[in-house]
Amino acid sequence: MTMVTNKQCLLRTSNHSISPRVVFVWKNTAVSTYFCFFRLSVIYFIEELLICWFSVIYYPLHTFCPSTMVILHVKHGDASQFLYETSTSTSIQQLLEEILNIYNGRLKVYRVMAEMEELAKHGTFLPPDMLGLTDEQVEELKLRDDQGERCKPSGYIENKDPIGRRNGYQPPIKMQDLIKTTIEEVKNKISKTLVERNQCLTEAVVQEGKGFGFDP
């Protein structure tokens, strides 16, 4: 009788028998799966530990660090308007309000300066009921500019307003020069040329140019 090894015997038995090689492979797979899962668990634990450390160490330091100052370049289309300095801790809402106050404030200053130029040419405003009327209409309606008559500057020059908005009492030369000098000084403080000189604009400068506070 031929001798048969245990391995050969197992291979010749029914399908319920499992060879040692198959069992060995199955055991290796299970062990590999176990160690792979264990390794992933350790990595996940380390990541969580690092995140907790980062939250505890970094954020308090970040909170107490001073904010960084930045300069914003405000444009209208491609045209430069002004530079504005702010900090990174400023909220977007607050920043928008500050920039809008400066932008709209500059527009108001330019309108005031334009009216001051007309003041130097044609004097003060006429009363509302006389605006735009011809001399014949004013005479026919018997309207008078009492305020303008009382406030006529000494040594005034008659210079009629072609559009009928002002009384035509132009200030004397010295007063005209003073008004023009003031206009130039105010315009230079809010000019677009500040961008070329890398100078920032502030609300205080615009407020000074307007001569009154910002609208609420």
PDB file of N, CA, C and O in Angstrom, residues 106-173:
ATOM      1  N   ARG A 106     -16.347 113.202  -0.402  1.00  0.00           N
ATOM      2  CA  ARG A 106     -15.571 113.898  -1.424  1.00  0.00           C
ATOM      3  C   ARG A 106     -16.471 114.534  -2.465  1.00  0.00           C
ATOM      4  O   ARG A 106     -16.226 115.656  -2.909  1.00  0.00           O
ATOM      5  N   LEU A 107     -17.520 113.830  -2.868  1.00  0.00           N
ATOM      6  CA  LEU A 107     -18.455 114.385  -3.847  1.00  0.00           C
ATOM      7  C   LEU A 107     -19.131 115.648  -3.307  1.00  0.00           C
ATOM      8  O   LEU A 107     -19.309 116.635  -4.036  1.00  0.00           O
ATOM      9  N   LYS A 108     -19.501 115.619  -2.028  1.00  0.00           N
ATOM     10  CA  LYS A 108     -20.127 116.794  -1.422  1.00  0.00           C
ATOM     11  C   LYS A 108     -19.154 117.973  -1.366  1.00  0.00           C
ATOM     12  O   LYS A 108     -19.529 119.120  -1.600  1.00  0.00           O
ATOM     13  N   VAL A 109     -17.887 117.669  -1.029  1.00  0.00           N
ATOM     14  CA  VAL A 109     -16.886 118.735  -0.971  1.00  0.00           C
ATOM     15  C   VAL A 109     -16.717 119.382  -2.342  1.00  0.00           C
ATOM     16  O   VAL A 109     -16.656 120.616  -2.460  1.00  0.00           O
ATOM     17  N   TYR A 110     -16.662 118.571  -3.392  1.00  0.00           N
ATOM     18  CA  TYR A 110     -16.500 119.126  -4.735  1.00  0.00           C
ATOM     19  C   TYR A 110     -17.706 119.978  -5.133  1.00  0.00           C
ATOM     20  O   TYR A 110     -17.549 120.995  -5.829  1.00  0.00           O
ATOM     21  N   ARG A 111     -18.897 119.572  -4.697  1.00  0.00           N
ATOM     22  CA  ARG A 111     -20.078 120.397  -5.003  1.00  0.00           C
ATOM     23  C   ARG A 111     -20.021 121.730  -4.262  1.00  0.00           C
ATOM     24  O   ARG A 111     -20.361 122.786  -4.821  1.00  0.00           O
ATOM     25  N   VAL A 112     -19.583 121.681  -3.002  1.00  0.00           N
ATOM     26  CA  VAL A 112     -19.449 122.923  -2.229  1.00  0.00           C
ATOM     27  C   VAL A 112     -18.404 123.830  -2.867  1.00  0.00           C
ATOM     28  O   VAL A 112     -18.597 125.052  -2.985  1.00  0.00           O
ATOM     29  N   MET A 113     -17.272 123.249  -3.301  1.00  0.00           N
ATOM     30  CA  MET A 113     -16.223 124.051  -3.925  1.00  0.00           C
ATOM     31  C   MET A 113     -16.713 124.670  -5.239  1.00  0.00           C
ATOM     32  O   MET A 113     -16.348 125.799  -5.575  1.00  0.00           O
ATOM     33  N   ALA A 114     -17.526 123.945  -5.986  1.00  0.00           N
ATOM     34  CA  ALA A 114     -18.072 124.492  -7.236  1.00  0.00           C
ATOM     35  C   ALA A 114     -18.976 125.687  -6.957  1.00  0.00           C
ATOM     36  O   ALA A 114     -18.937 126.696  -7.682  1.00  0.00           O
ATOM     37  N   GLU A 115     -19.762 125.608  -5.871  1.00  0.00           N
ATOM     38  CA  GLU A 115     -20.628 126.732  -5.518  1.00  0.00           C
ATOM     39  C   GLU A 115     -19.810 127.913  -5.001  1.00  0.00           C
ATOM     40  O   GLU A 115     -20.176 129.080  -5.217  1.00  0.00           O
ATOM     41  N   MET A 116     -18.686 127.621  -4.325  1.00  0.00           N
ATOM     42  CA  MET A 116     -17.823 128.710  -3.865  1.00  0.00           C
ATOM     43  C   MET A 116     -17.179 129.433  -5.043  1.00  0.00           C
ATOM     44  O   MET A 116     -16.970 130.659  -5.005  1.00  0.00           O
ATOM     45  N   GLU A 117     -16.866 128.699  -6.098  1.00  0.00           N
ATOM     46  CA  GLU A 117     -16.338 129.345  -7.298  1.00  0.00           C
ATOM     47  C   GLU A 117     -17.377 130.284  -7.907  1.00  0.00           C
ATOM     48  O   GLU A 117     -17.037 131.388  -8.366  1.00  0.00           O
ATOM     49  N   GLU A 118     -18.636 129.849  -7.910  1.00  0.00           N
ATOM     50  CA  GLU A 118     -19.702 130.719  -8.408  1.00  0.00           C
ATOM     51  C   GLU A 118     -19.922 131.906  -7.477  1.00  0.00           C
ATOM     52  O   GLU A 118     -20.250 133.010  -7.934  1.00  0.00           O
ATOM     53  N   LEU A 119     -19.735 131.685  -6.180  1.00  0.00           N
ATOM     54  CA  LEU A 119     -19.843 132.782  -5.220  1.00  0.00           C
ATOM     55  C   LEU A 119     -18.815 133.867  -5.515  1.00  0.00           C
ATOM     56  O   LEU A 119     -19.116 135.072  -5.454  1.00  0.00           O
ATOM     57  N   ALA A 120     -17.584 133.445  -5.828  1.00  0.00           N
ATOM     58  CA  ALA A 120     -16.537 134.413  -6.141  1.00  0.00           C
ATOM     59  C   ALA A 120     -16.815 135.159  -7.444  1.00  0.00           C
ATOM     60  O   ALA A 120     -16.300 136.271  -7.651  1.00  0.00           O
ATOM     61  N   LYS A 121     -17.644 134.598  -8.316  1.00  0.00           N
ATOM     62  CA  LYS A 121     -17.943 135.244  -9.592  1.00  0.00           C
ATOM     63  C   LYS A 121     -19.198 136.111  -9.537  1.00  0.00           C
ATOM     64  O   LYS A 121     -19.209 137.230 -10.067  1.00  0.00           O
ATOM     65  N   HIS A 122     -20.271 135.606  -8.905  1.00  0.00           N
ATOM     66  CA  HIS A 122     -21.577 136.258  -9.032  1.00  0.00           C
ATOM     67  C   HIS A 122     -22.270 136.541  -7.704  1.00  0.00           C
ATOM     68  O   HIS A 122     -23.463 136.870  -7.698  1.00  0.00           O
ATOM     69  N   GLY A 123     -21.583 136.379  -6.584  1.00  0.00           N
ATOM     70  CA  GLY A 123     -22.204 136.715  -5.309  1.00  0.00           C
ATOM     71  C   GLY A 123     -23.076 135.592  -4.748  1.00  0.00           C
ATOM     72  O   GLY A 123     -22.975 134.430  -5.159  1.00  0.00           O
ATOM     73  N   THR A 124     -23.941 135.966  -3.811  1.00  0.00           N
ATOM     74  CA  THR A 124     -24.746 134.985  -3.079  1.00  0.00           C
ATOM     75  C   THR A 124     -25.990 134.576  -3.868  1.00  0.00           C
ATOM     76  O   THR A 124     -26.357 135.211  -4.865  1.00  0.00           O
ATOM     77  N   PHE A 125     -26.651 133.515  -3.366  1.00  0.00           N
ATOM     78  CA  PHE A 125     -27.871 133.010  -3.992  1.00  0.00           C
ATOM     79  C   PHE A 125     -29.013 134.016  -3.862  1.00  0.00           C
ATOM     80  O   PHE A 125     -29.132 134.735  -2.864  1.00  0.00           O
ATOM     81  N   LEU A 126     -29.860 134.012  -4.885  1.00  0.00           N
ATOM     82  CA  LEU A 126     -31.123 134.743  -4.816  1.00  0.00           C
ATOM     83  C   LEU A 126     -32.133 133.956  -3.976  1.00  0.00           C
ATOM     84  O   LEU A 126     -31.963 132.743  -3.786  1.00  0.00           O
ATOM     85  N   PRO A 127     -33.181 134.590  -3.478  1.00  0.00           N
ATOM     86  CA  PRO A 127     -34.237 133.850  -2.772  1.00  0.00           C
ATOM     87  C   PRO A 127     -34.871 132.814  -3.699  1.00  0.00           C
ATOM     88  O   PRO A 127     -34.851 132.968  -4.931  1.00  0.00           O
ATOM     89  N   PRO A 128     -35.438 131.748  -3.149  1.00  0.00           N
ATOM     90  CA  PRO A 128     -36.022 130.689  -3.990  1.00  0.00           C
ATOM     91  C   PRO A 128     -37.068 131.191  -4.975  1.00  0.00           C
ATOM     92  O   PRO A 128     -37.172 130.659  -6.096  1.00  0.00           O
ATOM     93  N   ASP A 129     -37.853 132.206  -4.585  1.00  0.00           N
ATOM     94  CA  ASP A 129     -38.910 132.672  -5.489  1.00  0.00           C
ATOM     95  C   ASP A 129     -38.384 133.557  -6.609  1.00  0.00           C
ATOM     96  O   ASP A 129     -39.148 133.966  -7.498  1.00  0.00           O
ATOM     97  N   MET A 130     -37.085 133.883  -6.597  1.00  0.00           N
ATOM     98  CA  MET A 130     -36.502 134.712  -7.650  1.00  0.00           C
ATOM     99  C   MET A 130     -35.539 133.938  -8.547  1.00  0.00           C
ATOM    100  O   MET A 130     -35.039 134.488  -9.529  1.00  0.00           O
ATOM    101  N   LEU A 131     -35.303 132.697  -8.226  1.00  0.00           N
ATOM    102  CA  LEU A 131     -34.341 131.908  -8.998  1.00  0.00           C
ATOM    103  C   LEU A 131     -34.814 131.706 -10.434  1.00  0.00           C
ATOM    104  O   LEU A 131     -35.946 131.273 -10.684  1.00  0.00           O
ATOM    105  N   GLY A 132     -33.934 132.021 -11.390  1.00  0.00           N
ATOM    106  CA  GLY A 132     -34.210 131.773 -12.796  1.00  0.00           C
ATOM    107  C   GLY A 132     -35.119 132.791 -13.463  1.00  0.00           C
ATOM    108  O   GLY A 132     -35.406 132.649 -14.654  1.00  0.00           O
ATOM    109  N   LEU A 133     -35.557 133.813 -12.748  1.00  0.00           N
ATOM    110  CA  LEU A 133     -36.451 134.817 -13.329  1.00  0.00           C
ATOM    111  C   LEU A 133     -35.646 135.934 -13.990  1.00  0.00           C
ATOM    112  O   LEU A 133     -34.535 136.259 -13.568  1.00  0.00           O
ATOM    113  N   THR A 134     -36.223 136.523 -15.034  1.00  0.00           N
ATOM    114  CA  THR A 134     -35.593 137.666 -15.679  1.00  0.00           C
ATOM    115  C   THR A 134     -35.867 138.919 -14.866  1.00  0.00           C
ATOM    116  O   THR A 134     -36.723 138.932 -13.962  1.00  0.00           O
ATOM    117  N   ASP A 135     -35.162 140.002 -15.186  1.00  0.00           N
ATOM    118  CA  ASP A 135     -35.367 141.263 -14.463  1.00  0.00           C
ATOM    119  C   ASP A 135     -36.794 141.765 -14.636  1.00  0.00           C
ATOM    120  O   ASP A 135     -37.391 142.316 -13.699  1.00  0.00           O
ATOM    121  N   GLU A 136     -37.360 141.574 -15.829  1.00  0.00           N
ATOM    122  CA  GLU A 136     -38.734 142.017 -16.080  1.00  0.00           C
ATOM    123  C   GLU A 136     -39.720 141.219 -15.217  1.00  0.00           C
ATOM    124  O   GLU A 136     -40.685 141.794 -14.674  1.00  0.00           O
ATOM    125  N   GLN A 137     -39.505 139.946 -15.102  1.00  0.00           N
ATOM    126  CA  GLN A 137     -40.393 139.120 -14.282  1.00  0.00           C
ATOM    127  C   GLN A 137     -40.277 139.486 -12.805  1.00  0.00           C
ATOM    128  O   GLN A 137     -41.298 139.540 -12.101  1.00  0.00           O
ATOM    129  N   VAL A 138     -39.077 139.745 -12.346  1.00  0.00           N
ATOM    130  CA  VAL A 138     -38.880 140.140 -10.951  1.00  0.00           C
ATOM    131  C   VAL A 138     -39.581 141.465 -10.681  1.00  0.00           C
ATOM    132  O   VAL A 138     -40.250 141.648  -9.643  1.00  0.00           O
ATOM    133  N   GLU A 139     -39.456 142.395 -11.606  1.00  0.00           N
ATOM    134  CA  GLU A 139     -40.097 143.711 -11.439  1.00  0.00           C
ATOM    135  C   GLU A 139     -41.613 143.587 -11.510  1.00  0.00           C
ATOM    136  O   GLU A 139     -42.344 144.236 -10.745  1.00  0.00           O
ATOM    137  N   GLU A 140     -42.084 142.747 -12.418  1.00  0.00           N
ATOM    138  CA  GLU A 140     -43.531 142.567 -12.557  1.00  0.00           C
ATOM    139  C   GLU A 140     -44.139 141.929 -11.304  1.00  0.00           C
ATOM    140  O   GLU A 140     -45.243 142.324 -10.870  1.00  0.00           O
ATOM    141  N   LEU A 141     -43.427 140.963 -10.718  1.00  0.00           N
ATOM    142  CA  LEU A 141     -43.918 140.287  -9.515  1.00  0.00           C
ATOM    143  C   LEU A 141     -43.572 141.046  -8.230  1.00  0.00           C
ATOM    144  O   LEU A 141     -43.978 140.627  -7.151  1.00  0.00           O
ATOM    145  N   LYS A 142     -42.829 142.150  -8.379  1.00  0.00           N
ATOM    146  CA  LYS A 142     -42.436 142.992  -7.250  1.00  0.00           C
ATOM    147  C   LYS A 142     -41.695 142.183  -6.163  1.00  0.00           C
ATOM    148  O   LYS A 142     -42.024 142.257  -4.981  1.00  0.00           O
ATOM    149  N   LEU A 143     -40.731 141.436  -6.644  1.00  0.00           N
ATOM    150  CA  LEU A 143     -39.929 140.621  -5.725  1.00  0.00           C
ATOM    151  C   LEU A 143     -38.653 141.377  -5.373  1.00  0.00           C
ATOM    152  O   LEU A 143     -38.111 142.119  -6.174  1.00  0.00           O
ATOM    153  N   ARG A 144     -38.163 141.168  -4.144  1.00  0.00           N
ATOM    154  CA  ARG A 144     -36.946 141.831  -3.690  1.00  0.00           C
ATOM    155  C   ARG A 144     -36.045 140.829  -2.958  1.00  0.00           C
ATOM    156  O   ARG A 144     -36.531 139.918  -2.289  1.00  0.00           O
ATOM    157  N   ASP A 145     -34.755 141.057  -3.112  1.00  0.00           N
ATOM    158  CA  ASP A 145     -33.756 140.249  -2.410  1.00  0.00           C
ATOM    159  C   ASP A 145     -33.239 141.069  -1.227  1.00  0.00           C
ATOM    160  O   ASP A 145     -32.129 141.627  -1.266  1.00  0.00           O
ATOM    161  N   ASP A 146     -34.036 141.125  -0.175  1.00  0.00           N
ATOM    162  CA  ASP A 146     -33.657 141.942   0.980  1.00  0.00           C
ATOM    163  C   ASP A 146     -32.380 141.435   1.650  1.00  0.00           C
ATOM    164  O   ASP A 146     -31.528 142.220   2.060  1.00  0.00           O
ATOM    165  N   GLN A 147     -32.252 140.126   1.768  1.00  0.00           N
ATOM    166  CA  GLN A 147     -31.073 139.547   2.400  1.00  0.00           C
ATOM    167  C   GLN A 147     -29.815 139.873   1.600  1.00  0.00           C
ATOM    168  O   GLN A 147     -28.770 140.220   2.160  1.00  0.00           O
ATOM    169  N   GLY A 148     -29.905 139.755   0.290  1.00  0.00           N
ATOM    170  CA  GLY A 148     -28.758 140.050  -0.559  1.00  0.00           C
ATOM    171  C   GLY A 148     -28.361 141.511  -0.492  1.00  0.00           C
ATOM    172  O   GLY A 148     -27.173 141.840  -0.536  1.00  0.00           O
ATOM    173  N   GLU A 149     -29.351 142.418  -0.372  1.00  0.00           N
ATOM    174  CA  GLU A 149     -29.056 143.845  -0.277  1.00  0.00           C
ATOM    175  C   GLU A 149     -28.335 144.167   1.035  1.00  0.00           C
ATOM    176  O   GLU A 149     -27.443 145.015   1.066  1.00  0.00           O
ATOM    177  N   ARG A 150     -28.726 143.512   2.100  1.00  0.00           N
ATOM    178  CA  ARG A 150     -28.099 143.779   3.394  1.00  0.00           C
ATOM    179  C   ARG A 150     -26.692 143.195   3.471  1.00  0.00           C
ATOM    180  O   ARG A 150     -25.852 143.710   4.211  1.00  0.00           O
ATOM    181  N   CYS A 151     -26.450 142.131   2.710  1.00  0.00           N
ATOM    182  CA  CYS A 151     -25.165 141.425   2.802  1.00  0.00           C
ATOM    183  C   CYS A 151     -24.233 141.752   1.638  1.00  0.00           C
ATOM    184  O   CYS A 151     -23.255 141.018   1.408  1.00  0.00           O
ATOM    185  N   LYS A 152     -24.477 142.828   0.934  1.00  0.00           N
ATOM    186  CA  LYS A 152     -23.575 143.188  -0.168  1.00  0.00           C
ATOM    187  C   LYS A 152     -22.183 143.469   0.380  1.00  0.00           C
ATOM    188  O   LYS A 152     -22.033 144.245   1.331  1.00  0.00           O
ATOM    189  N   PRO A 153     -21.145 142.826  -0.184  1.00  0.00           N
ATOM    190  CA  PRO A 153     -19.789 143.084   0.313  1.00  0.00           C
ATOM    191  C   PRO A 153     -19.319 144.488  -0.044  1.00  0.00           C
ATOM    192  O   PRO A 153     -19.697 145.044  -1.080  1.00  0.00           O
ATOM    193  N   SER A 154     -18.536 145.057   0.834  1.00  0.00           N
ATOM    194  CA  SER A 154     -17.993 146.395   0.585  1.00  0.00           C
ATOM    195  C   SER A 154     -17.044 146.359  -0.604  1.00  0.00           C
ATOM    196  O   SER A 154     -16.157 145.504  -0.683  1.00  0.00           O
ATOM    197  N   GLY A 155     -17.243 147.267  -1.544  1.00  0.00           N
ATOM    198  CA  GLY A 155     -16.416 147.317  -2.747  1.00  0.00           C
ATOM    199  C   GLY A 155     -16.767 146.228  -3.747  1.00  0.00           C
ATOM    200  O   GLY A 155     -15.907 145.808  -4.522  1.00  0.00           O
ATOM    201  N   TYR A 156     -18.015 145.783  -3.742  1.00  0.00           N
ATOM    202  CA  TYR A 156     -18.435 144.713  -4.653  1.00  0.00           C
ATOM    203  C   TYR A 156     -18.363 145.169  -6.106  1.00  0.00           C
ATOM    204  O   TYR A 156     -18.357 146.362  -6.426  1.00  0.00           O
ATOM    205  N   ILE A 157     -18.359 144.173  -7.003  1.00  0.00           N
ATOM    206  CA  ILE A 157     -18.337 144.411  -8.435  1.00  0.00           C
ATOM    207  C   ILE A 157     -19.590 143.777  -9.018  1.00  0.00           C
ATOM    208  O   ILE A 157     -19.900 142.626  -8.734  1.00  0.00           O
ATOM    209  N   GLU A 158     -20.314 144.535  -9.846  1.00  0.00           N
ATOM    210  CA  GLU A 158     -21.521 143.983 -10.454  1.00  0.00           C
ATOM    211  C   GLU A 158     -21.137 143.026 -11.585  1.00  0.00           C
ATOM    212  O   GLU A 158     -20.469 143.421 -12.540  1.00  0.00           O
ATOM    213  N   ASN A 159     -21.574 141.795 -11.435  1.00  0.00           N
ATOM    214  CA  ASN A 159     -21.302 140.760 -12.432  1.00  0.00           C
ATOM    215  C   ASN A 159     -22.517 139.844 -12.479  1.00  0.00           C
ATOM    216  O   ASN A 159     -22.624 138.882 -11.717  1.00  0.00           O
ATOM    217  N   LYS A 160     -23.413 140.139 -13.388  1.00  0.00           N
ATOM    218  CA  LYS A 160     -24.691 139.447 -13.440  1.00  0.00           C
ATOM    219  C   LYS A 160     -24.523 137.965 -13.755  1.00  0.00           C
ATOM    220  O   LYS A 160     -23.718 137.569 -14.591  1.00  0.00           O
ATOM    221  N   ASP A 161     -25.322 137.156 -13.044  1.00  0.00           N
ATOM    222  CA  ASP A 161     -25.307 135.708 -13.257  1.00  0.00           C
ATOM    223  C   ASP A 161     -26.127 135.380 -14.494  1.00  0.00           C
ATOM    224  O   ASP A 161     -27.334 135.674 -14.548  1.00  0.00           O
ATOM    225  N   PRO A 162     -25.542 134.775 -15.525  1.00  0.00           N
ATOM    226  CA  PRO A 162     -26.291 134.514 -16.769  1.00  0.00           C
ATOM    227  C   PRO A 162     -27.434 133.518 -16.597  1.00  0.00           C
ATOM    228  O   PRO A 162     -28.361 133.517 -17.426  1.00  0.00           O
ATOM    229  N   ILE A 163     -27.403 132.692 -15.574  1.00  0.00           N
ATOM    230  CA  ILE A 163     -28.485 131.710 -15.401  1.00  0.00           C
ATOM    231  C   ILE A 163     -29.455 132.141 -14.289  1.00  0.00           C
ATOM    232  O   ILE A 163     -30.364 131.390 -13.965  1.00  0.00           O
ATOM    233  N   GLY A 164     -29.266 133.305 -13.714  1.00  0.00           N
ATOM    234  CA  GLY A 164     -30.237 133.859 -12.778  1.00  0.00           C
ATOM    235  C   GLY A 164     -30.321 133.146 -11.440  1.00  0.00           C
ATOM    236  O   GLY A 164     -31.392 133.115 -10.827  1.00  0.00           O
ATOM    237  N   ARG A 165     -29.226 132.618 -10.932  1.00  0.00           N
ATOM    238  CA  ARG A 165     -29.245 131.956  -9.625  1.00  0.00           C
ATOM    239  C   ARG A 165     -28.668 132.841  -8.521  1.00  0.00           C
ATOM    240  O   ARG A 165     -28.979 132.649  -7.353  1.00  0.00           O
ATOM    241  N   ARG A 166     -27.807 133.783  -8.891  1.00  0.00           N
ATOM    242  CA  ARG A 166     -27.135 134.619  -7.906  1.00  0.00           C
ATOM    243  C   ARG A 166     -27.412 136.089  -8.171  1.00  0.00           C
ATOM    244  O   ARG A 166     -27.811 136.482  -9.269  1.00  0.00           O
ATOM    245  N   ASN A 167     -27.158 136.916  -7.129  1.00  0.00           N
ATOM    246  CA  ASN A 167     -27.585 138.320  -7.205  1.00  0.00           C
ATOM    247  C   ASN A 167     -26.646 139.217  -8.000  1.00  0.00           C
ATOM    248  O   ASN A 167     -26.952 140.397  -8.233  1.00  0.00           O
ATOM    249  N   GLY A 168     -25.503 138.732  -8.422  1.00  0.00           N
ATOM    250  CA  GLY A 168     -24.612 139.529  -9.266  1.00  0.00           C
ATOM    251  C   GLY A 168     -23.680 140.455  -8.503  1.00  0.00           C
ATOM    252  O   GLY A 168     -22.955 141.225  -9.143  1.00  0.00           O
ATOM    253  N   TYR A 169     -23.638 140.396  -7.181  1.00  0.00           N
ATOM    254  CA  TYR A 169     -22.738 141.235  -6.384  1.00  0.00           C
ATOM    255  C   TYR A 169     -21.426 140.476  -6.132  1.00  0.00           C
ATOM    256  O   TYR A 169     -21.243 139.820  -5.112  1.00  0.00           O
ATOM    257  N   GLN A 170     -20.522 140.572  -7.097  1.00  0.00           N
ATOM    258  CA  GLN A 170     -19.256 139.858  -7.004  1.00  0.00           C
ATOM    259  C   GLN A 170     -18.375 140.470  -5.917  1.00  0.00           C
ATOM    260  O   GLN A 170     -18.254 141.696  -5.819  1.00  0.00           O
ATOM    261  N   PRO A 171     -17.751 139.646  -5.093  1.00  0.00           N
ATOM    262  CA  PRO A 171     -16.880 140.177  -4.040  1.00  0.00           C
ATOM    263  C   PRO A 171     -15.689 140.934  -4.632  1.00  0.00           C
ATOM    264  O   PRO A 171     -15.326 140.722  -5.802  1.00  0.00           O
ATOM    265  N   PRO A 172     -15.060 141.808  -3.852  1.00  0.00           N
ATOM    266  CA  PRO A 172     -13.865 142.512  -4.339  1.00  0.00           C
ATOM    267  C   PRO A 172     -12.703 141.535  -4.595  1.00  0.00           C
ATOM    268  O   PRO A 172     -12.751 140.371  -4.194  1.00  0.00           O
ATOM    269  N   ILE A 173     -11.659 142.024  -5.241  1.00  0.00           N
ATOM    270  CA  ILE A 173     -10.553 141.181  -5.690  1.00  0.00           C
ATOM    271  C   ILE A 173      -9.914 140.419  -4.532  1.00  0.00           C
ATOM    272  O   ILE A 173      -9.648 139.217  -4.643  1.00  0.00           O
TER     273      ILE A 173
END
